[in-house]
Coordinates of C-alpha atoms and ligand atoms in Angstrom, one line a residue:
M155 CA 0.0 0.0 0.0
S156 CA 1.3 3.4 -0.9
A157 CA 0.5 6.5 1.1
R158 CA -1.9 9.1 -0.4
I159 CA -1.1 12.8 -0.1
N160 CA -4.1 15.0 -0.5
P161 CA -3.2 18.8 -0.5
S162 CA -5.9 20.9 1.1
I163 CA -6.9 23.8 -1.1
L164 CA -7.9 25.8 2.1
S165 CA -4.3 27.0 1.7
A166 CA -4.7 27.8 -2.0
D167 CA -5.4 31.1 -3.7
F168 CA -9.3 31.3 -3.6
V169 CA -9.5 33.3 -6.8
N170 CA -7.1 31.0 -8.7
F171 CA -8.0 27.5 -7.9
E172 CA -7.5 26.2 -11.4
R173 CA -4.0 27.7 -11.6
D174 CA -3.2 26.2 -8.2
F175 CA -4.5 22.8 -9.2
N176 CA -1.8 22.8 -11.9
T177 CA 0.9 23.2 -9.2
I178 CA -0.2 20.0 -7.4
A179 CA -0.6 17.7 -10.4
G180 CA 1.4 15.0 -8.5
A181 CA -1.2 14.8 -5.7
D182 CA -3.2 11.6 -5.2
L183 CA -6.5 13.5 -4.5
I184 CA -7.4 17.2 -4.0
H185 CA -8.8 17.8 -0.5
V186 CA -11.7 20.3 -0.7
D187 CA -12.9 21.8 2.6
V188 CA -16.5 22.9 2.6
M189 CA -17.4 25.1 5.6
D190 CA -20.7 26.6 6.5
N191 CA -19.9 29.0 9.3
H192 CA -22.2 27.0 11.6
F193 CA -20.5 23.6 12.2
V194 CA -17.2 25.5 12.2
P195 CA -16.5 29.2 12.6
N196 CA -15.3 29.7 9.1
L197 CA -16.9 29.9 5.6
T198 CA -15.5 28.6 2.3
F199 CA -17.7 27.6 -0.6
G200 CA -20.5 25.2 -1.5
L201 CA -21.8 22.9 -4.2
P202 CA -21.6 25.0 -7.4
M203 CA -17.9 25.7 -6.7
V204 CA -17.1 22.1 -6.0
A205 CA -19.0 20.9 -9.1
R206 CA -17.0 23.3 -11.2
M207 CA -13.7 22.2 -9.6
Q208 CA -14.3 18.6 -10.6
Q209 CA -14.7 19.8 -14.2
V210 CA -11.4 21.6 -14.3
T211 CA -9.1 18.9 -12.8
P212 CA -8.5 15.3 -13.7
L213 CA -7.6 14.6 -10.1
P214 CA -10.3 13.0 -7.9
L215 CA -11.8 15.4 -5.3
D216 CA -11.7 14.4 -1.7
V217 CA -14.5 16.6 -0.3
H218 CA -14.5 17.2 3.5
L219 CA -17.8 18.6 4.6
M220 CA -17.7 20.7 7.7
I221 CA -21.4 21.6 7.5
E222 CA -24.5 20.9 9.6
N223 CA -27.3 18.6 8.4
S224 CA -25.3 16.1 6.3
E225 CA -28.4 14.1 5.8
R226 CA -29.7 16.9 3.6
W227 CA -26.6 18.2 1.8
A228 CA -24.0 15.4 1.5
V229 CA -25.4 13.5 -1.4
G230 CA -25.4 16.6 -3.6
Y231 CA -21.6 16.5 -3.6
A232 CA -21.6 12.9 -4.8
E233 CA -24.1 13.7 -7.5
A234 CA -21.9 16.6 -8.6
G235 CA -19.2 14.1 -9.3
A236 CA -16.9 14.3 -6.3
F237 CA -14.9 11.1 -6.0
S238 CA -15.1 11.0 -2.2
V239 CA -17.4 12.7 0.2
T240 CA -16.6 12.8 4.0
F241 CA -19.2 14.1 6.4
H242 CA -18.8 14.7 10.2
A243 CA -20.2 12.1 12.6
E244 CA -21.3 15.0 14.8
T245 CA -23.7 16.3 12.2
T246 CA -26.1 13.4 11.9
E247 CA -28.0 10.8 14.0
N248 CA -27.8 8.4 11.1
P249 CA -24.3 8.1 9.6
V250 CA -25.0 4.8 8.0
K251 CA -27.9 6.3 6.1
V252 CA -25.8 9.1 4.8
A253 CA -23.0 6.8 3.8
R254 CA -25.3 4.5 1.9
S255 CA -26.8 7.5 0.0
L256 CA -23.2 8.6 -0.9
R257 CA -22.3 5.1 -2.2
A258 CA -25.6 4.8 -4.1
A259 CA -24.7 8.1 -5.8
G260 CA -21.4 6.7 -6.9
A261 CA -19.0 8.3 -4.4
R262 CA -16.7 6.9 -1.8
A263 CA -18.3 7.5 1.6
G264 CA -16.2 9.0 4.4
I265 CA -16.9 9.7 8.1
A266 CA -14.9 12.3 10.1
I267 CA -14.6 12.8 13.8
K268 CA -13.5 15.9 15.7
P269 CA -10.7 15.7 18.2
G270 CA -13.1 15.4 21.1
T271 CA -15.3 12.7 19.5
D272 CA -14.8 9.1 20.5
V273 CA -14.0 6.7 17.6
E274 CA -15.4 3.5 19.3
P275 CA -19.1 3.8 18.1
Y276 CA -17.9 4.1 14.5
L277 CA -15.5 1.2 14.7
E278 CA -18.5 -1.0 14.9
L279 CA -19.8 0.5 11.6
L280 CA -16.5 0.6 9.7
A281 CA -17.7 -1.7 6.8
E282 CA -20.2 1.0 5.9
F283 CA -17.5 3.5 5.1
D284 CA -14.7 3.8 2.6
Q285 CA -12.7 6.2 4.7
L286 CA -12.5 7.3 8.3
L287 CA -11.0 10.7 8.9
V288 CA -9.4 11.4 12.3
M289 CA -9.2 15.2 12.7
T290 CA -5.8 16.0 14.2
V291 CA -6.8 19.6 14.8
E292 CA -10.1 21.3 15.6
P293 CA -11.7 21.8 12.2
G294 CA -12.0 25.2 10.8
F295 CA -8.6 26.6 9.9
G296 CA -5.3 25.6 8.3
G297 CA -1.9 26.1 9.8
Q298 CA -2.6 24.7 13.3
S299 CA -0.5 22.3 15.3
L300 CA -1.3 18.6 15.4
I301 CA -3.1 17.5 18.7
E302 CA -1.1 14.5 19.9
A303 CA -4.0 13.1 21.9
T304 CA -5.9 12.4 18.7
L305 CA -3.3 9.8 17.5
E306 CA -4.6 7.1 19.8
K307 CA -7.7 6.9 17.6
V308 CA -5.4 6.3 14.6
T309 CA -3.8 3.4 16.4
K310 CA -7.2 1.9 17.4
T311 CA -8.8 2.3 14.0
R312 CA -5.8 0.8 12.2
R313 CA -6.0 -2.2 14.5
R314 CA -9.7 -2.7 13.7
I315 CA -9.2 -2.3 9.9
D316 CA -6.5 -4.9 9.9
Q317 CA -8.3 -7.3 12.2
E318 CA -11.3 -7.3 10.0
A319 CA -9.3 -7.0 6.7
L320 CA -11.4 -4.0 5.7
D321 CA -10.8 -1.9 2.6
V322 CA -11.1 1.4 4.5
W323 CA -8.7 4.4 4.1
L324 CA -7.5 5.9 7.3
Q325 CA -7.1 9.7 6.8
V326 CA -5.6 12.3 9.1
D327 CA -6.2 16.0 8.6
G328 CA -4.6 19.0 10.4
G329 CA -1.0 19.9 11.3
I330 CA 0.5 17.2 9.1
D331 CA 4.0 18.1 7.9
E332 CA 7.5 16.7 7.3
S333 CA 8.2 16.6 11.0
N334 CA 5.4 14.1 11.9
I335 CA 4.1 12.4 8.8
E336 CA 6.4 9.4 9.1
R337 CA 5.4 8.8 12.7
V338 CA 1.7 9.2 12.0
A339 CA 2.0 6.7 9.1
G340 CA 3.7 4.3 11.4
L341 CA 0.7 4.5 13.7
G342 CA -1.6 3.5 10.9
A343 CA -2.7 6.4 8.8
D344 CA -2.5 5.9 5.0
T345 CA -4.1 9.0 3.6
F346 CA -2.7 12.4 4.6
V347 CA -4.2 15.9 4.2
A348 CA -1.6 18.6 4.0
G349 CA -2.6 22.2 3.5
S350 CA 0.1 24.6 4.6
A351 CA 2.9 22.0 4.4
V352 CA 2.2 21.7 0.6
F353 CA 1.2 25.2 -0.4
K354 CA 4.0 26.9 1.5
A355 CA 6.6 24.9 -0.4
E356 CA 8.5 26.6 -3.3
N357 CA 8.0 23.4 -5.4
R358 CA 4.7 21.9 -4.3
D359 CA 5.0 18.8 -6.4
E360 CA 8.4 18.0 -5.0
Q361 CA 7.0 18.6 -1.5
I362 CA 4.2 16.1 -2.2
K363 CA 6.8 13.5 -3.3
H364 CA 8.8 14.2 -0.2
L365 CA 5.8 13.8 2.1
R366 CA 4.8 10.6 0.3
N367 CA 8.2 9.1 0.7
L368 CA 8.3 9.9 4.4
A369 CA 4.9 8.4 4.9
N370 CA 5.8 5.3 2.9
T371 CA 8.8 4.8 5.2
G372 CA 6.5 5.0 8.2
I373 CA 4.1 2.4 6.7
A374 CA 7.0 0.1 5.9
H375 CA 8.2 0.2 9.5
R376 CA 4.8 -0.5 11.1
H377 CA 4.8 -3.3 13.5
Ligands
DX5_455 C1 -9.1 22.2 8.7 C2 -9.2 21.5 7.4 C3 -7.9 21.1 6.9 C4 -6.9 22.2 6.7 C5 -5.5 21.5 7.1 O1 -10.3 22.3 9.3 O2 -10.1 20.4 7.5 O3 -8.1 20.3 5.7 O4 -6.8 22.7 5.5 O5 -4.5 22.5 7.0 P1 -3.1 22.2 7.6 O6 -2.5 21.0 6.8 O7 -2.4 23.5 7.2 O8 -3.2 21.9 9.0
ZN456 ZN1 -10.1 19.1 5.8

């Protein structure tokens, strides 16, 4: 298994997305943060923008919904052509229903948990999802430092995925950079969101390769 590096366009130039997509052509997926200013104290963009993004890039979009009422809104992103749609567990009473609607619409279904949310209830449901996203910072903003206490959930989730031989991607998002990606990969993550760590770099595609190499070293040394 090779690590996936998904640059977050929260750190991109918001009036030049298409230009910035061309600077990250070596990415595995493009991470797209949708924020509604209710679930998180920040506002980005919604469905028409995401639909248009998927038209101007050949890379698959990894949509991260930080919005309330996933039951109502999530499926629209799948219908708009997003490759993967991840909603927050905290926004619905019925995560399995949301995930099934996403898969029925042809997208991969992801579930995300905030730093304060326990992973245990979702481990029981893992087969219903294609991705579990452990937030390693409080959602809302790029450029924050990784919260160490969240990593225990990565270890637990990896154990369960391996025990049950599930095909579920284990994603981490927030504060991932060259100082910690190898270690986090060693704990079990295989899919890495990196916003500032990619967009700050002078050569973004080289930085993506560098991060992927470090993560692959961490995966190879897992025990
Ligand atoms: C934060 C977003 C992240 C953010 C990560 O709520 O979900 O995707 O862009 O940014 P960095 O990698 O800079 O922490
Ligand atoms: Zn995100």
